[in-house]
PDB file of C-alpha atoms in Angstrom:
ATOM      1  CA  MET D   1       1.525  -7.912   9.126  1.00 44.00           C
ATOM      2  CA  LEU D   2       2.168 -10.778   6.846  1.00 47.00           C
ATOM      3  CA  GLY D   3       0.476 -11.526   3.555  1.00 60.00           C
ATOM      4  CA  ARG D   4      -3.093 -10.473   2.948  1.00 64.00           C
ATOM      5  CA  ARG D   5      -5.688 -12.870   4.300  1.00 70.00           C
ATOM      6  CA  ARG D   6      -8.864 -13.466   2.283  1.00 75.00           C
ATOM      7  CA  HIS D   7     -11.779 -14.144   4.596  1.00 75.00           C
ATOM      8  CA  THR D   8     -14.596 -16.616   4.062  1.00 81.00           C
ATOM      9  CA  ASP D   9     -16.491 -15.616   7.210  1.00 88.00           C
ATOM     10  CA  ALA D  10     -18.057 -12.156   7.585  1.00 91.00           C
ATOM     11  CA  GLN D  11     -17.639 -12.045  11.373  1.00 92.00           C
ATOM     12  CA  ALA D  12     -13.935 -12.897  11.121  1.00 92.00           C
ATOM     13  CA  ALA D  13     -13.489 -10.096   8.589  1.00 92.00           C
ATOM     14  CA  LEU D  14     -15.145  -7.578  10.913  1.00 93.00           C
ATOM     15  CA  THR D  15     -13.057  -8.778  13.849  1.00 94.00           C
ATOM     16  CA  GLN D  16      -9.872  -8.339  11.855  1.00 93.00           C
ATOM     17  CA  GLN D  17     -10.986  -4.887  10.716  1.00 95.00           C
ATOM     18  CA  ALA D  18     -11.538  -3.789  14.331  1.00 96.00           C
ATOM     19  CA  ASP D  19      -8.176  -5.204  15.436  1.00 96.00           C
ATOM     20  CA  ASP D  20      -6.345  -3.568  12.531  1.00 96.00           C
ATOM     21  CA  LEU D  21      -7.957  -0.197  13.255  1.00 97.00           C
ATOM     22  CA  LYS D  22      -6.769  -0.460  16.873  1.00 97.00           C
ATOM     23  CA  CYS D  23      -3.247  -1.234  15.654  1.00 97.00           C
ATOM     24  CA  ALA D  24      -3.388   1.716  13.233  1.00 97.00           C
ATOM     25  CA  ALA D  25      -4.428   4.062  16.032  1.00 98.00           C
ATOM     26  CA  ARG D  26      -1.668   2.758  18.292  1.00 97.00           C
ATOM     27  CA  ALA D  27       0.947   3.139  15.534  1.00 97.00           C
ATOM     28  CA  LYS D  28      -0.227   6.674  14.791  1.00 97.00           C
ATOM     29  CA  LYS D  29      -0.089   7.555  18.499  1.00 97.00           C
ATOM     30  CA  TRP D  30       3.560   6.494  18.596  1.00 97.00           C
ATOM     31  CA  GLY D  31       4.440   8.451  15.456  1.00 97.00           C
ATOM     32  CA  MET D  32       4.720   5.411  13.186  1.00 97.00           C
ATOM     33  CA  ASP D  33       2.755   6.874  10.278  1.00 97.00           C
ATOM     34  CA  ASP D  34       3.922   4.372   7.638  1.00 97.00           C
ATOM     35  CA  SER D  35       2.902   1.463   9.839  1.00 96.00           C
ATOM     36  CA  ALA D  36      -0.430   3.141  10.618  1.00 97.00           C
ATOM     37  CA  LYS D  37      -1.149   3.448   6.892  1.00 96.00           C
ATOM     38  CA  LYS D  38      -0.421  -0.256   6.378  1.00 96.00           C
ATOM     39  CA  TRP D  39      -2.733  -1.236   9.229  1.00 96.00           C
ATOM     40  CA  LYS D  40      -5.444   1.050   7.847  1.00 97.00           C
ATOM     41  CA  ALA D  41      -5.069  -0.537   4.397  1.00 95.00           C
ATOM     42  CA  SER D  42      -5.411  -3.968   5.995  1.00 94.00           C
ATOM     43  CA  ALA D  43      -8.552  -2.836   7.836  1.00 95.00           C
ATOM     44  CA  ASP D  44      -9.998  -1.487   4.581  1.00 95.00           C
ATOM     45  CA  ALA D  45      -9.291  -4.797   2.842  1.00 94.00           C
ATOM     46  CA  ALA D  46     -10.969  -6.731   5.665  1.00 94.00           C
ATOM     47  CA  PHE D  47     -14.048  -4.533   5.335  1.00 95.00           C
ATOM     48  CA  GLY D  48     -13.995  -5.211   1.591  1.00 94.00           C
ATOM     49  CA  ASP D  49     -14.063  -8.927   2.367  1.00 93.00           C
ATOM     50  CA  PHE D  50     -17.000  -8.376   4.733  1.00 94.00           C
ATOM     51  CA  ALA D  51     -18.920  -6.505   2.027  1.00 95.00           C
ATOM     52  CA  ARG D  52     -18.135  -9.186  -0.564  1.00 94.00           C
ATOM     53  CA  ILE D  53     -19.191 -12.050   1.714  1.00 94.00           C
ATOM     54  CA  THR D  54     -22.381 -10.284   2.770  1.00 94.00           C
ATOM     55  CA  LYS D  55     -23.304  -9.590  -0.861  1.00 94.00           C
ATOM     56  CA  GLU D  56     -22.613 -13.209  -1.853  1.00 93.00           C
ATOM     57  CA  GLU D  57     -24.805 -14.479   0.999  1.00 91.00           C
ATOM     58  CA  HIS D  58     -27.574 -12.043   0.064  1.00 92.00           C
ATOM     59  CA  ASP D  59     -27.422 -13.063  -3.607  1.00 92.00           C
ATOM     60  CA  ARG D  60     -27.552 -16.754  -2.649  1.00 91.00           C
ATOM     61  CA  LYS D  61     -30.658 -16.210  -0.520  1.00 89.00           C
ATOM     62  CA  LYS D  62     -32.345 -14.298  -3.348  1.00 84.00           C
ATOM     63  CA  LYS D  63     -32.218 -17.287  -5.673  1.00 73.00           C
TER      64      LYS D  63
END
């Protein structure tokens, strides 16, 4: 995991979230709890981007 990526596309954010959750599960399975936590944090951040983008799109359509 390198630096945090800020998404501009909702689908890309969801894709990254799913991938990061898979990595977190794999790390946890192999006893790498610190790594699993980092992957989970990355997945949470990606979902935050998805929520932000979706809200921005909704607000734009409202106007």
